[in-house]
């Protein structure tokens, strides 16, 4: 039997999240390893932390896929003198190829999935980053939509907790406020406050909201549900792992003798602890 190669998997991922849809400052794609490497075991994670790489080594992973790129800026050296260098060396030593899908995944997969999680309808893009002229539609980060039923800010926050499987969220605004129109952007969302206001959203669901942004949002009449960076993005691992599993038939189209692949989700937790 022959095996799938890294290139086969990345081609599949890029059907969902094309690399050229990523923001210009981002670093996505195959960052470590060879596109010709044979793949049996895949692991999907939010971050390539030491703990995740240890899991990948233990499970004999061939391809590690993360949301956040471990390598962002150009490096003059790769040594064991810093933690990024040590992680890169660990991947190379254990023959693990490494692929990142960040803002292209935010734009093409996570935004719609997040909106669907809370049941938004009539959605549109919150921030247009480019216009896909071939498909004649706008492409961008975040979504704005309408709840199927009006809720209070408090009940909306409880809905977010439930759908994103969280222990807590932070809420900015009057808990009795009526919520109809919702803006949602996974990850760090302080830069989307103005866009949410311009969209006449009743609430912005996001993460990483700081003190001053919270105060300014209140002054502008925008409620915010801060579900955390990890909290709003950790579902990416299940989203992408299920996508690979559900589309694995495409990898077998031209080769029925090809080995099946195993897709695992890394065990991760929010770096913040609530005491």
Coordinates of C-alpha atoms in Angstrom, one line a residue:
X1 CA 0.0 0.0 0.0
X2 CA 1.1 3.6 -0.7
X3 CA 0.7 6.4 1.8
X4 CA -0.7 9.9 1.5
X5 CA 1.9 12.6 1.4
X6 CA 2.0 16.0 3.1
X7 CA 1.1 17.6 -0.2
X8 CA -2.1 15.6 -0.5
X9 CA -3.2 16.8 2.9
X10 CA -2.3 20.4 2.4
X11 CA -4.0 20.5 -1.0
X12 CA -7.1 19.3 0.8
X13 CA -6.8 22.0 3.5
X14 CA -6.2 24.7 0.9
X15 CA -9.4 23.8 -0.9
X16 CA -11.2 25.0 2.3
X17 CA -8.7 27.7 3.2
X18 CA -6.6 29.0 0.3
X19 CA -3.2 30.4 1.4
X20 CA -3.7 33.6 -0.6
X21 CA -6.7 34.5 1.5
X22 CA -4.5 35.0 4.5
X23 CA -3.6 38.5 5.7
X24 CA -0.3 39.8 4.2
X25 CA 1.4 39.9 7.6
X26 CA 0.5 36.3 8.4
X27 CA 2.7 33.2 8.0
X28 CA 0.7 30.2 6.8
X29 CA 1.4 27.0 4.9
X30 CA 4.0 24.3 5.3
X31 CA 6.6 25.8 7.8
X32 CA 8.7 22.8 8.7
X33 CA 9.3 19.6 6.8
X34 CA 8.8 18.2 3.3
X35 CA 5.7 18.1 1.1
X36 CA 6.8 14.7 -0.1
X37 CA 6.8 13.1 3.4
X38 CA 4.4 10.2 3.7
X39 CA 1.6 10.7 6.2
X40 CA -0.3 8.2 8.3
X41 CA -0.9 10.1 11.5
X42 CA -2.0 13.7 11.7
X43 CA -2.5 15.9 14.8
X44 CA -4.5 19.2 14.9
X45 CA -3.9 21.8 17.6
X46 CA -4.4 25.5 18.3
X47 CA -0.8 26.1 19.2
X48 CA 2.5 24.2 18.7
X49 CA 3.4 24.4 22.4
X50 CA 6.0 22.1 24.1
X51 CA 3.1 20.0 25.4
X52 CA 1.6 19.6 22.0
X53 CA 4.9 18.7 20.3
X54 CA 5.5 16.1 23.1
X55 CA 2.1 14.6 22.3
X56 CA 2.9 14.6 18.6
X57 CA 6.2 12.7 19.3
X58 CA 4.5 10.2 21.6
X59 CA 1.7 9.5 19.0
X60 CA 4.3 9.2 16.2
X61 CA 2.6 12.1 14.3
X62 CA 3.8 12.7 10.7
X63 CA 2.0 16.0 10.2
X64 CA 1.2 18.6 12.9
X65 CA -1.4 21.2 11.9
X66 CA -2.0 24.3 14.0
X67 CA -4.0 27.4 13.8
X68 CA -1.5 29.9 15.2
X69 CA 1.9 29.8 13.4
X70 CA 4.8 28.9 15.6
X71 CA 7.1 30.9 13.3
X72 CA 6.0 34.4 12.5
X73 CA 9.0 36.6 11.8
X74 CA 12.2 35.8 9.9
X75 CA 14.9 34.0 12.0
X76 CA 18.6 34.3 11.5
X77 CA 19.3 31.1 13.5
X78 CA 17.5 27.9 14.6
X79 CA 19.2 26.8 17.8
X80 CA 18.2 25.3 21.2
X81 CA 19.0 28.7 22.8
X82 CA 15.3 29.8 22.6
X83 CA 12.0 28.0 22.9
X84 CA 11.0 28.5 19.3
X85 CA 14.3 27.1 18.1
X86 CA 14.0 24.1 20.4
X87 CA 10.5 23.4 19.1
X88 CA 11.6 23.6 15.5
X89 CA 14.5 21.3 16.2
X90 CA 12.2 18.8 18.0
X91 CA 10.0 18.7 15.0
X92 CA 12.9 18.1 12.6
X93 CA 14.5 15.5 15.0
X94 CA 11.3 13.5 15.1
X95 CA 10.5 13.9 11.3
X96 CA 7.3 15.8 12.0
X97 CA 6.2 18.2 9.2
X98 CA 4.4 21.3 10.4
X99 CA 1.6 23.3 8.8
X100 CA -0.2 26.5 10.0
X101 CA -3.5 27.8 8.8
X102 CA -4.3 31.1 10.6
X103 CA -6.1 34.1 9.1
X104 CA -7.0 32.1 6.0
X105 CA -8.8 29.7 8.4
X106 CA -10.3 32.6 10.3
X107 CA -11.7 33.9 7.0
X108 CA -12.8 30.8 5.2
X109 CA -13.8 28.3 7.9
X110 CA -14.0 29.6 11.5
X111 CA -16.0 32.7 10.9
X112 CA -19.0 30.8 9.4
X113 CA -18.6 28.0 11.9
X114 CA -18.7 30.4 14.8
X115 CA -21.8 32.2 13.5
X116 CA -23.5 28.8 13.0
X117 CA -22.7 27.8 16.6
X118 CA -24.8 30.5 18.0
X119 CA -27.5 30.2 15.3
X120 CA -27.1 33.4 13.4
X121 CA -29.0 33.9 10.2
X122 CA -28.7 36.4 7.3
X123 CA -25.0 36.7 8.0
X124 CA -22.5 38.9 6.2
X125 CA -18.8 39.5 6.5
X126 CA -17.8 41.9 9.3
X127 CA -14.4 43.0 7.8
X128 CA -14.0 42.5 4.1
X129 CA -10.3 41.6 3.4
X130 CA -10.7 40.8 -0.3
X131 CA -13.4 40.3 -2.9
X132 CA -13.5 36.9 -4.6
X133 CA -14.5 38.0 -8.1
X134 CA -14.8 34.4 -9.3
X135 CA -17.5 33.5 -6.8
X136 CA -18.8 37.0 -6.7
X137 CA -18.8 37.3 -3.0
X138 CA -17.0 39.2 -0.3
X139 CA -14.4 37.4 1.8
X140 CA -13.2 38.5 5.2
X141 CA -12.9 38.1 9.0
X142 CA -15.9 37.9 11.4
X143 CA -19.6 37.7 10.7
X144 CA -22.6 39.9 11.4
X145 CA -26.0 38.3 11.6
X146 CA -29.4 38.1 13.4
X147 CA -30.4 35.7 16.2
X148 CA -33.4 33.5 15.4
X149 CA -35.0 34.8 18.6
X150 CA -34.4 38.0 20.5
X151 CA -32.4 37.4 23.7
X152 CA -31.1 39.5 26.6
X153 CA -27.4 40.1 26.9
X154 CA -27.3 37.6 29.8
X155 CA -29.1 34.8 28.0
X156 CA -26.9 35.4 24.9
X157 CA -23.8 35.1 27.1
X158 CA -25.1 31.8 28.6
X159 CA -25.7 30.6 25.0
X160 CA -22.1 31.4 24.1
X161 CA -20.9 29.5 27.2
X162 CA -22.9 26.5 26.2
X163 CA -22.1 26.4 22.5
X164 CA -18.4 27.1 22.9
X165 CA -18.2 24.7 25.9
X166 CA -16.8 27.3 28.3
X167 CA -16.7 27.6 32.1
X168 CA -17.0 31.4 32.0
X169 CA -17.3 34.5 29.8
X170 CA -16.8 38.2 30.6
X171 CA -19.7 40.4 29.8
X172 CA -19.6 44.2 29.2
X173 CA -23.0 46.0 29.2
X174 CA -26.4 45.9 30.7
X175 CA -27.4 42.2 31.2
X176 CA -31.1 43.1 30.5
X177 CA -30.2 44.7 27.1
X178 CA -32.1 43.2 24.2
X179 CA -29.9 41.4 21.6
X180 CA -31.0 40.9 18.0
X181 CA -28.1 41.7 15.8
X182 CA -24.7 40.0 16.6
X183 CA -21.2 40.6 15.4
X184 CA -18.8 37.7 16.1
X185 CA -15.0 37.5 15.5
X186 CA -13.0 34.6 17.0
X187 CA -9.6 35.3 18.7
X188 CA -8.5 38.8 19.5
X189 CA -11.3 41.2 18.7
X190 CA -10.6 44.7 20.0
X191 CA -9.9 45.9 16.5
X192 CA -13.4 44.9 15.4
X193 CA -15.3 47.1 17.9
X194 CA -15.6 50.0 15.5
X195 CA -16.8 47.7 12.7
X196 CA -19.4 46.1 15.1
X197 CA -20.7 49.6 15.9
X198 CA -20.8 50.6 12.3
X199 CA -22.8 47.4 11.6
X200 CA -25.3 48.5 14.3
X201 CA -24.7 45.2 16.2
X202 CA -26.2 44.9 19.6
X203 CA -23.3 42.8 20.9
X204 CA -19.8 41.8 19.8
X205 CA -18.7 38.3 20.7
X206 CA -14.9 37.9 20.7
X207 CA -11.9 37.7 22.9
X208 CA -8.9 39.6 24.4
X209 CA -10.9 42.8 25.2
X210 CA -8.9 45.2 27.4
X211 CA -10.1 47.7 30.0
X212 CA -10.0 50.8 27.9
X213 CA -11.7 49.1 24.9
X214 CA -14.5 47.9 27.3
X215 CA -15.1 51.4 28.6
X216 CA -15.1 52.9 25.2
X217 CA -17.5 50.3 23.9
X218 CA -19.9 51.0 26.7
X219 CA -19.8 54.7 25.9
X220 CA -20.7 53.9 22.3
X221 CA -23.6 51.6 23.3
X222 CA -22.0 48.3 22.2
X223 CA -22.3 45.3 24.5
X224 CA -19.5 42.8 24.4
X225 CA -19.2 39.1 25.4
X226 CA -15.5 38.3 25.8
X227 CA -15.3 34.6 25.6
X228 CA -11.5 34.6 25.5
X229 CA -9.0 34.0 22.7
X230 CA -8.7 30.3 23.4
X231 CA -12.4 30.1 24.2
X232 CA -13.5 31.4 20.8
X233 CA -10.9 29.4 18.8
X234 CA -10.4 26.0 20.4
X235 CA -13.2 24.5 18.3
X236 CA -10.9 24.9 15.3
X237 CA -9.2 21.6 16.1
X238 CA -12.4 19.6 15.9
X239 CA -13.5 21.6 12.8
X240 CA -10.4 20.8 10.8
X241 CA -10.0 17.2 12.0
X242 CA -13.6 16.5 11.0
X243 CA -13.0 18.2 7.7
X244 CA -10.0 16.0 6.9
X245 CA -11.9 12.8 8.0
X246 CA -15.0 13.7 6.0
X247 CA -13.0 14.5 2.9
X248 CA -10.5 11.7 3.1
X249 CA -12.3 10.0 0.2
X250 CA -10.8 12.6 -2.1
X251 CA -7.3 11.4 -1.1
X252 CA -8.3 7.9 -2.3
X253 CA -9.9 8.9 -5.6
X254 CA -6.8 8.0 -7.7
X255 CA -5.4 5.3 -5.5
X256 CA -7.7 2.7 -3.9
X257 CA -4.6 1.0 -2.4
X258 CA -3.7 4.0 -0.4
X259 CA -3.4 3.6 3.4
X260 CA -6.1 5.3 5.5
X261 CA -5.0 8.2 7.7
X262 CA -5.5 8.8 11.4
X263 CA -6.4 12.3 12.6
X264 CA -6.0 13.2 16.3
X265 CA -6.9 16.3 18.2
X266 CA -4.2 17.6 20.7
X267 CA -5.1 17.9 24.3
X268 CA -4.9 21.7 25.1
X269 CA -6.2 24.1 27.7
X270 CA -6.6 27.8 28.1
X271 CA -3.3 29.3 29.5
X272 CA -5.4 31.5 31.8
X273 CA -6.6 30.0 35.1
X274 CA -9.5 31.5 37.0
X275 CA -9.0 31.3 40.8

